Coordinates of C-alpha atoms in Angstrom, one line a residue:
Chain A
X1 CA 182.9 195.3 -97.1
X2 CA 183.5 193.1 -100.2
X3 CA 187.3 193.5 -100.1
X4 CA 187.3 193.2 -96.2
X5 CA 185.5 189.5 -97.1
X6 CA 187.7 188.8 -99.7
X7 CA 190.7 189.5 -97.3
X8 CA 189.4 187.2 -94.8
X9 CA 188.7 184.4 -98.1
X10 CA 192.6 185.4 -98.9
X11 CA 194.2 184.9 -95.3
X12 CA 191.8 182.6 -94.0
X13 CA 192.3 179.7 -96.4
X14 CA 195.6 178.9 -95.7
X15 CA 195.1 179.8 -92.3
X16 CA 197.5 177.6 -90.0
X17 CA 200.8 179.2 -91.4
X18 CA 201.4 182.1 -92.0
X19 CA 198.8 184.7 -90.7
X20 CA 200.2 188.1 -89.6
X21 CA 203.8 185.8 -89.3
X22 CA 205.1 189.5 -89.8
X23 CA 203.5 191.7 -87.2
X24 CA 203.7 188.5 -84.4
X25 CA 207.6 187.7 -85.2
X26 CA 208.1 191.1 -84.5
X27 CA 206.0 191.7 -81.4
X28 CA 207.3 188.8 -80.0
X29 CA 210.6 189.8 -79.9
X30 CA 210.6 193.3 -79.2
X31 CA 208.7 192.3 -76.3
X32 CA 211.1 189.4 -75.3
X33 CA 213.9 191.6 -75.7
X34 CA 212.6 194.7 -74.6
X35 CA 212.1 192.3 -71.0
X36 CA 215.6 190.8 -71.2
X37 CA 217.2 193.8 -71.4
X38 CA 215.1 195.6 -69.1
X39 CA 216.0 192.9 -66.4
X40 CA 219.7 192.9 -67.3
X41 CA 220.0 196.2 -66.0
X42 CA 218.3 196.0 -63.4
X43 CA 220.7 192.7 -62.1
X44 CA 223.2 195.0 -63.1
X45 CA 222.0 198.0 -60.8
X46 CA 221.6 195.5 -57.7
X47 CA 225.2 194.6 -58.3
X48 CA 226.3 197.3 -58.1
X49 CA 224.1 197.9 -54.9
X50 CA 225.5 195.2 -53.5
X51 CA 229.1 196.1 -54.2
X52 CA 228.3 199.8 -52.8
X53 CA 226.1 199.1 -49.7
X54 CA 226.4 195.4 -49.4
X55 CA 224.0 192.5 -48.2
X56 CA 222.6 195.1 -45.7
X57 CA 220.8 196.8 -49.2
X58 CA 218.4 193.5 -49.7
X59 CA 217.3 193.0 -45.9
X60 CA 216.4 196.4 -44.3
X61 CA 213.4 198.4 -45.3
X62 CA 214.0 199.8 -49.0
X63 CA 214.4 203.9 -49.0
X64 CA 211.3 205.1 -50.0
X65 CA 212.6 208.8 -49.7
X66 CA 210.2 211.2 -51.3
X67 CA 211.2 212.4 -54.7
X68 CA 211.2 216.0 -54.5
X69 CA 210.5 216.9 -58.3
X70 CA 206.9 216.1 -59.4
X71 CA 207.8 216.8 -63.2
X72 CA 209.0 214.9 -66.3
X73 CA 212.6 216.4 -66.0
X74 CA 213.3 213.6 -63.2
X75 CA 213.7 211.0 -66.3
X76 CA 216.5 213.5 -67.5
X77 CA 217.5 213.1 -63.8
X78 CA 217.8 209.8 -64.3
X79 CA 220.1 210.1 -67.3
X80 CA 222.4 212.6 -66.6
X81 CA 223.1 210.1 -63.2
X82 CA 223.4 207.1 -65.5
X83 CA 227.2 208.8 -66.3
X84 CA 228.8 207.7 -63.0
X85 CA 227.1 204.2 -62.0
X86 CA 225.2 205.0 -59.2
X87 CA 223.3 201.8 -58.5
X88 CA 219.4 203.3 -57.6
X89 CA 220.1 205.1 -61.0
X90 CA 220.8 202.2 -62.9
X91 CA 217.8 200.2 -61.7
X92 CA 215.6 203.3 -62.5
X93 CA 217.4 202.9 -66.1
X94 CA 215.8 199.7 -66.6
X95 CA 212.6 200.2 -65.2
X96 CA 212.3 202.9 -68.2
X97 CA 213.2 200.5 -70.3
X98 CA 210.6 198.0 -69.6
X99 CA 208.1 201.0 -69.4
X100 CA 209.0 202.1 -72.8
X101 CA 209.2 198.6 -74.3
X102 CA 205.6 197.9 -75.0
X103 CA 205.0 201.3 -76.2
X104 CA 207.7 201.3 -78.8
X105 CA 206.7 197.6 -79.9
X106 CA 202.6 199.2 -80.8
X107 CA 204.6 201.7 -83.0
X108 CA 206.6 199.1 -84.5
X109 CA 203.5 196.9 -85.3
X110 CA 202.5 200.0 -87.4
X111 CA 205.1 199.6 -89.8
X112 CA 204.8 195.7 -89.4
X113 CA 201.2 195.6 -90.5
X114 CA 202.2 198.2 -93.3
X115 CA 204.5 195.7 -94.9
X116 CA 202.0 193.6 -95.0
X117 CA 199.6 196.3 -97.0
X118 CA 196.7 195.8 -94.2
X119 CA 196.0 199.7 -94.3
X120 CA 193.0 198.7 -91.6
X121 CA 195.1 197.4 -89.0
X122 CA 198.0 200.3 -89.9
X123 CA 195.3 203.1 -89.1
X124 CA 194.1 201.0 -85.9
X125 CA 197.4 200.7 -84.6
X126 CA 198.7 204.0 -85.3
X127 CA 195.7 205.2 -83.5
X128 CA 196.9 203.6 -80.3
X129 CA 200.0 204.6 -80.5
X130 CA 198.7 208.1 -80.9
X131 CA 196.8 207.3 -77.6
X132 CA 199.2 206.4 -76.0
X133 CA 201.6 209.3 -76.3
X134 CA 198.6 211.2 -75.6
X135 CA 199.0 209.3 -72.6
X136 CA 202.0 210.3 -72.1
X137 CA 201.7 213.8 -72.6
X138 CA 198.2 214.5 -70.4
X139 CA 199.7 212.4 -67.7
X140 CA 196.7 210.6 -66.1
X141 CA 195.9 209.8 -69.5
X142 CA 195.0 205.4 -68.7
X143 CA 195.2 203.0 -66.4
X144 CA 196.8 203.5 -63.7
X145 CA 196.8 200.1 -62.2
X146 CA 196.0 197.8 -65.5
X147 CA 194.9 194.8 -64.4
Chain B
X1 CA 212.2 192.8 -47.2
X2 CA 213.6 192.3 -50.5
X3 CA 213.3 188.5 -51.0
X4 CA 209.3 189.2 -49.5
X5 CA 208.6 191.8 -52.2
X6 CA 210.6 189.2 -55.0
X7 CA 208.6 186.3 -53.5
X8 CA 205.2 188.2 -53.9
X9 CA 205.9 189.4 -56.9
X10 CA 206.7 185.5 -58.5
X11 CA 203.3 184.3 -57.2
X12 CA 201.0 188.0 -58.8
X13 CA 203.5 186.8 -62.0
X14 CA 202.1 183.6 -62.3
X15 CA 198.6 184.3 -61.3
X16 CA 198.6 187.4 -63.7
X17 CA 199.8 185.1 -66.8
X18 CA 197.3 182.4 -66.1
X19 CA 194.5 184.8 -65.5
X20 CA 195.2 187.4 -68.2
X21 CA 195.6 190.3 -65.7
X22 CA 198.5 192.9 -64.2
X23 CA 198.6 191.3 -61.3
X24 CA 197.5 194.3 -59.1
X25 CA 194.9 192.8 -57.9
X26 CA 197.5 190.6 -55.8
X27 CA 200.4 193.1 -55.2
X28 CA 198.9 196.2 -53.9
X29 CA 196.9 194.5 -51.1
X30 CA 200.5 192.2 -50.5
X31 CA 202.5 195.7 -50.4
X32 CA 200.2 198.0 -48.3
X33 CA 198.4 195.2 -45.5
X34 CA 201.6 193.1 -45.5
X35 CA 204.4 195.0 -45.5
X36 CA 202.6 198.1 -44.7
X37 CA 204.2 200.3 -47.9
X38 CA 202.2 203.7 -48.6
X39 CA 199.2 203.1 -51.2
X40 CA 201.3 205.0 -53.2
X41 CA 204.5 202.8 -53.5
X42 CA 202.1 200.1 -54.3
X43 CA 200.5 201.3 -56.6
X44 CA 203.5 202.0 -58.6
X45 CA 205.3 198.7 -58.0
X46 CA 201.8 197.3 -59.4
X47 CA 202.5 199.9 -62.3
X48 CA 205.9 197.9 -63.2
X49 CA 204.3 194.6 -61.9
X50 CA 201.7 194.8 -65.0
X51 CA 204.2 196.2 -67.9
X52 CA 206.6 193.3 -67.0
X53 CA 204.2 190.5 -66.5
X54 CA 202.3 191.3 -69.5
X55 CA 205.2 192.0 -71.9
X56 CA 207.3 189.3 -70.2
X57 CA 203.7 186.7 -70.6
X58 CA 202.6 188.3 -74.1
X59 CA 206.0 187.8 -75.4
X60 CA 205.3 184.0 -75.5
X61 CA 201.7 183.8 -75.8
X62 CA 202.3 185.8 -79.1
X63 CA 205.0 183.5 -80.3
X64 CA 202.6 181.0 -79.6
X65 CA 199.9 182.0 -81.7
X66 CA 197.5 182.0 -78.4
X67 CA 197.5 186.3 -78.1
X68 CA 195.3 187.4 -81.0
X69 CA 196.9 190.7 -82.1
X70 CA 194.5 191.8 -84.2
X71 CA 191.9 191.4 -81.7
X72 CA 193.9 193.0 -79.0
X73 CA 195.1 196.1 -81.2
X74 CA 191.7 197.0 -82.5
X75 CA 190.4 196.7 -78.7
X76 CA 193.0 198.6 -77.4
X77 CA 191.7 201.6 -79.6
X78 CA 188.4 201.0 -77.1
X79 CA 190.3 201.2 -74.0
X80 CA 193.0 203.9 -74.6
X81 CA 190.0 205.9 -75.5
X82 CA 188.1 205.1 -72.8
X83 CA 191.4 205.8 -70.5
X84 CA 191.4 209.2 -72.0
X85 CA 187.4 209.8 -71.5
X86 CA 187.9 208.7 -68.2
X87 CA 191.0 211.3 -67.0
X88 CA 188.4 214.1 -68.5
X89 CA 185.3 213.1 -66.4
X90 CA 187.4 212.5 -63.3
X91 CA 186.6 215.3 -61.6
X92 CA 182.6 215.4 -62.9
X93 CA 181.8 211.6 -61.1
X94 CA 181.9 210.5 -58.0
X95 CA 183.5 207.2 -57.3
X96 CA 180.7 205.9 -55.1
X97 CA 178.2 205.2 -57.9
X98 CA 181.5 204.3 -60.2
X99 CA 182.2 201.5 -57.7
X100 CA 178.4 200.2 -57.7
X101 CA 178.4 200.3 -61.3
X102 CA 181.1 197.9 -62.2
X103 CA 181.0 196.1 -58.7
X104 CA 176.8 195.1 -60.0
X105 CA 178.9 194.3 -63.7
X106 CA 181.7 192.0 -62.4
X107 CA 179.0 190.3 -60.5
X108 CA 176.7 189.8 -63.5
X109 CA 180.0 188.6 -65.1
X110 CA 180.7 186.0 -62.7
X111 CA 176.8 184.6 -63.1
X112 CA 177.5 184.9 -66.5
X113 CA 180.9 182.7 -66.5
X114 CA 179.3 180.0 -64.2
X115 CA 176.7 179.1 -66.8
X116 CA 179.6 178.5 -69.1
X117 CA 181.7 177.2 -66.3
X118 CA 181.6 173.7 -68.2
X119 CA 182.3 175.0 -71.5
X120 CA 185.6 173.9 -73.0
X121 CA 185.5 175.4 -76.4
X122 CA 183.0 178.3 -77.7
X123 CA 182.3 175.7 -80.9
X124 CA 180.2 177.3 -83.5
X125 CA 179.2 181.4 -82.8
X126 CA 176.4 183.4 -84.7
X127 CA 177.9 185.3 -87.8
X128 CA 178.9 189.0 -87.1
X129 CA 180.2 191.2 -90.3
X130 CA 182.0 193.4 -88.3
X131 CA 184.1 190.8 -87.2
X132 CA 184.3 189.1 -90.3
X133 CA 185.5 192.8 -91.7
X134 CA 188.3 193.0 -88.7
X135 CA 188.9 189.5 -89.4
X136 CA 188.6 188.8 -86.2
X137 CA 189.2 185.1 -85.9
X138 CA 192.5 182.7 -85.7
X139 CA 193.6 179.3 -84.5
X140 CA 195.8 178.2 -81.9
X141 CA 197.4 174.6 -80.9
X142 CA 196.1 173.2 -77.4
X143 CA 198.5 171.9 -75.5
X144 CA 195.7 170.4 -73.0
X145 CA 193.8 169.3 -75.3
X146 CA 196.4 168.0 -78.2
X147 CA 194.6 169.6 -81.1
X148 CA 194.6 172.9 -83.2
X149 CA 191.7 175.5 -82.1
X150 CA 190.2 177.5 -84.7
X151 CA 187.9 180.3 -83.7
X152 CA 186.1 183.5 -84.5
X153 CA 184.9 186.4 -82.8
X154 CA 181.4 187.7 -82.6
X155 CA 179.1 190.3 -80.6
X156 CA 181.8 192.5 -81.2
X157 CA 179.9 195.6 -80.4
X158 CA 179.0 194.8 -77.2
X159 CA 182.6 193.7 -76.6
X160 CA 183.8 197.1 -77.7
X161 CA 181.6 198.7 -75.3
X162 CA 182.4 196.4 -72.7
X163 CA 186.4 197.1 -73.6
X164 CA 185.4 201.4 -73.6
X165 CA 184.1 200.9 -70.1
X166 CA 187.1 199.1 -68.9
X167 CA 189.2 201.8 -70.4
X168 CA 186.9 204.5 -68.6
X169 CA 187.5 202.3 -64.8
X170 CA 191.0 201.6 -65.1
X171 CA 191.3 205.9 -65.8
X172 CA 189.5 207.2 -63.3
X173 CA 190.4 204.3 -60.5
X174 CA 193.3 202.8 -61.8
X175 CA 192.3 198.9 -61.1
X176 CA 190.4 196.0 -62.6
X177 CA 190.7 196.2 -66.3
X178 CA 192.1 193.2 -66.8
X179 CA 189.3 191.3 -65.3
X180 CA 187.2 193.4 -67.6
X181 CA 188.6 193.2 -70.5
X182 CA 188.8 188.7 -69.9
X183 CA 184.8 189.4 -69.5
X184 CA 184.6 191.3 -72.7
X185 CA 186.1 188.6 -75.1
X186 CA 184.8 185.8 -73.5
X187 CA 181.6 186.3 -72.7
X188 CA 180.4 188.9 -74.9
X189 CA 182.9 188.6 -77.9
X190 CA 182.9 184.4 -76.8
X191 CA 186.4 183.6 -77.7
X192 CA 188.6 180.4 -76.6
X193 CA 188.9 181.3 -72.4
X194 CA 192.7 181.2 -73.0
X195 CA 193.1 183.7 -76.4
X196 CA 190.8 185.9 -74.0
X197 CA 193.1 185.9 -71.3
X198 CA 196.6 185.8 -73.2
X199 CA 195.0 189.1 -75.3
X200 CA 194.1 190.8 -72.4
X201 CA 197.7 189.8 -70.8
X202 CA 199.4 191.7 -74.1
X203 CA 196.9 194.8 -73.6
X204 CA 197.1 195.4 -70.1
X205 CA 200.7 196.2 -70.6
X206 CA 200.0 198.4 -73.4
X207 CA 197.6 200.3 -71.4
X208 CA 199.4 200.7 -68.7
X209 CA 202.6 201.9 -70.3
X210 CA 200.8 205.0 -71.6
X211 CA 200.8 206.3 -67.3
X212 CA 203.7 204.9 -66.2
X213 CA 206.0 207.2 -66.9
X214 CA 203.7 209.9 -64.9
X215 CA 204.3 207.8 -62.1
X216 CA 207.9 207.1 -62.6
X217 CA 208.2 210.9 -62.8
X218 CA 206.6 211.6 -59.5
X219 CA 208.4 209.3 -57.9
X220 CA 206.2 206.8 -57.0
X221 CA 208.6 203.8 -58.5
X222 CA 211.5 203.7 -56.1
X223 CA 214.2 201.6 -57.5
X224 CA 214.0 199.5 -54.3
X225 CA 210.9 198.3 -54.9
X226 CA 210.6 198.4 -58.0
X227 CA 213.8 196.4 -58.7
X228 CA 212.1 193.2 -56.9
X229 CA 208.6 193.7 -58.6
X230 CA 210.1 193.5 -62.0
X231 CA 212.0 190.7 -61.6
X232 CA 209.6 188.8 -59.6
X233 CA 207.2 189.5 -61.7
X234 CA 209.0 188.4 -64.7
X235 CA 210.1 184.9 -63.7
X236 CA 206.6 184.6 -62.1
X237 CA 205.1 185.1 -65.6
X238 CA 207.7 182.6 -67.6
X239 CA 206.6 180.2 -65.4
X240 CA 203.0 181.0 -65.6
X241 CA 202.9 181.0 -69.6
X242 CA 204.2 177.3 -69.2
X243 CA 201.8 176.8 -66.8
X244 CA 199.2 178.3 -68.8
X245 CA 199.1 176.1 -72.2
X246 CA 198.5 172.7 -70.2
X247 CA 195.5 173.9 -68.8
X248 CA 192.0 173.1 -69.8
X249 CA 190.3 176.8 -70.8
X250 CA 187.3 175.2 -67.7
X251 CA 190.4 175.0 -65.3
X252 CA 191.4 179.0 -66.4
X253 CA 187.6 179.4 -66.0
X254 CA 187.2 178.0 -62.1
X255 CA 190.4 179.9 -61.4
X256 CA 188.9 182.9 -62.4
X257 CA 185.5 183.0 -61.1
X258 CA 186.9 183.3 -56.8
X259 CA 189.0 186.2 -58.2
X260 CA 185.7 187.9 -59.5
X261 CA 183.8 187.2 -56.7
X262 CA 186.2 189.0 -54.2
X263 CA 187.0 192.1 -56.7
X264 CA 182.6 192.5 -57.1
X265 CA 182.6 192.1 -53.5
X266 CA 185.0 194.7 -52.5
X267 CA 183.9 197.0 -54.7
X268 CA 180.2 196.8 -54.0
X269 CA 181.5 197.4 -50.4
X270 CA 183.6 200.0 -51.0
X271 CA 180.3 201.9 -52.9
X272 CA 178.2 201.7 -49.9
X273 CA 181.0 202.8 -47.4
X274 CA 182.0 205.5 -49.1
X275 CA 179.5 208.8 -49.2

């Protein structure tokens, strides 16, 4: 209690500058680039759709063929047929991508906040991340739709 | 079919970024009444439509200073927890009295919001040590109202209860924890309307994440349709963060309330339709 007060006395004074600059920078761009990315290869997968099947791709109903695998080995599917560019391949590519990116960016903020010494906010975070490979791992583990 | 989906997706971007939620709320009724897509598919193009919004959205609201991380981080140990309680009980309760239970709490949540419907700025909130301990509180610059905000958090247990429920709904039905967790700061934890919604907008993502790739899996994200929802969504939600900072947190507010309205409604409804 007294050094959680005297932490707030410490980071709250100068306030305006530079609170958690570390931990925010970092989100910040992991996210942003984690997005960028993500929608770079997606443009790219369309491409190549449209080079493949042409304009025809965009207007007709989009295949929603039933995957026939129900496990996890379909995201090793998807990277053994990243090899030759097939374009639904590549799009799948970067929708992992932007599935992953927030994930990866609570771990990061783990070793952000560490670098800072905030040991609170290191065991917090590292408690969601834990969570959410939990998540990963049970399957239904959280939201399904979010918001 | 594309450019529909793409078009859709823009406008649940925008509203998602404003509002501080995934957007689902708009893209799965678009998907499955408009364009007729299985529940399925719509569900997981609202999946993708929530990761990218609210990484796309958080992204700048963080840069910002408007997304309080700390906040967001320590509530997301509430809802990830909550996610994971709720997988476990999904078999033990039945969604009809799930429904009624958080259809009767949005409602409340709307009264709630329209006594504070004129409200600008929290201003002064009664001292709570636990959030002085989390150091939950933080400043931002209003761009509406051209000076820097400085706030703290407080009822932050009722907030964290709020924030486990939400994490308990959004496992076991899959919808509507953004809206909840927007309730929880500001009403309960009474924070700036728009650090509430651009913190829920960075932990909806994070929530969501954690399933996706269940989904993804199973092959409920077809690259088709998944291709326009990301990238909808994504230029929907840079145009909503710019939106976002000129608004006045009463204008968020009025925004907000319809949306809460409709969601109590139709769950309410759905309680008492279902056996």
């Amino acid at each position: 209690m007294k050094t959680g007060l005297g932490q707030v006395a410490r980071t709250g004074a100068p306030g305006a500058a530079g609170a958690d600059m570390g931990p925010r920078v970092l989100v910040s761009s992991m996210l942003r680039y984690g997005v960028l990315l993500a929608s770079a290869v997606i443009v790219a997968g369309l491409v190549f759709l449209l080079i493949q099947v042409g304009p025809r791709a965009f207007l007709s109903m989009p295949k929603t063929s039933i995957s026939e695998s129900t496990d996890l080995t379909s995201i090793r599917a998807v990277v053994r047929e990243l090899l030759p560019p097939e374009p639904e391949a590549v799009i799948e590519a970067g929708i992992l991508l932007l599935i992953v990116t927030p994930v990866l960016t609570v771990g990061a903020t783990a070793i952000a906040f560490a670098m800072e010494r905030d040991w609170l906010y290191v065991a917090i975070t590292t408690f969601v991340f834990t969570m959410l490979l939990l998540g990963f791992a049970i399957g239904r583990g959280s939201s399904p739709g979010g918001g | 079919m594309f450019f529909v989906i793409f078009l859709v997706s823009v406008a649940a971007g925008i509203g998602g970024a404003i509002l501080g939620l995934g957007g689902g709320i708009i893209i799965v009724p678009a998907l499955t009444l408009l364009l007729n897509l299985p529940i399925r598919f719509a569900i997981g193009a609202s999946i993708v439509a929530v990761i990218a919004g609210s990484s796309g959205a958080a992204a700048a609201y963080i840069r910002d200073r408007m997304t309080n991380l700390r906040i967001g981080l320590a509530l997301e140990v509430m809802t990830t927890t909550g996610a994971l309680t709720g997988a476990f009980v999904a078999g033990y309760v039945s969604p009809h009295w799930l429904y009624l239970i958080f259809g009767l709490l949005l409602g409340y949540s709307a009264v709630a919001l329209l006594g504070r419907l004129k409200l600008e700025l929290p201003g002064q909130v009664p001292y709570d040590p636990l959030a002085a301990r989390l150091r939950f509180s933080g400043d931002y610059y209003d761009q509406a109202l051209g000076q820097r905000v400085a706030y703290r958090a407080t009822g932050v247990i009722p907030g964290a209860v709020m924030m486990y429920l939400a994490g308990i709904f959004s496992g076991l039905l899959g919808i509507g924890s953004g809206l909840f967790k927007v309730m929880a700061m500001d009403v309960a934890m009474r924070l700036p309307m728009k650090v509430s919604t651009s913190t829920s907008n960075f932990m909806v993502g994070v929530t969501a994440a954690a399933s996706a790739s269940v989904y993804f899996a199973r092959g409920d994200i077809p690259a088709p349709i998944a291709a326009p929802v990301a990238l909808g969504v994504l230029g929907g939600a840079w145009f909503g963060t710019n939106i976002m900072g000129h608004l006045r947190n009463t204008t968020i507010r009025k925004l907000f309330i319809p949306v809460l309205v409709v969601v109590a409604v139709s769950m309410i409804a759905k309680a008492i339709r279902s056996p």
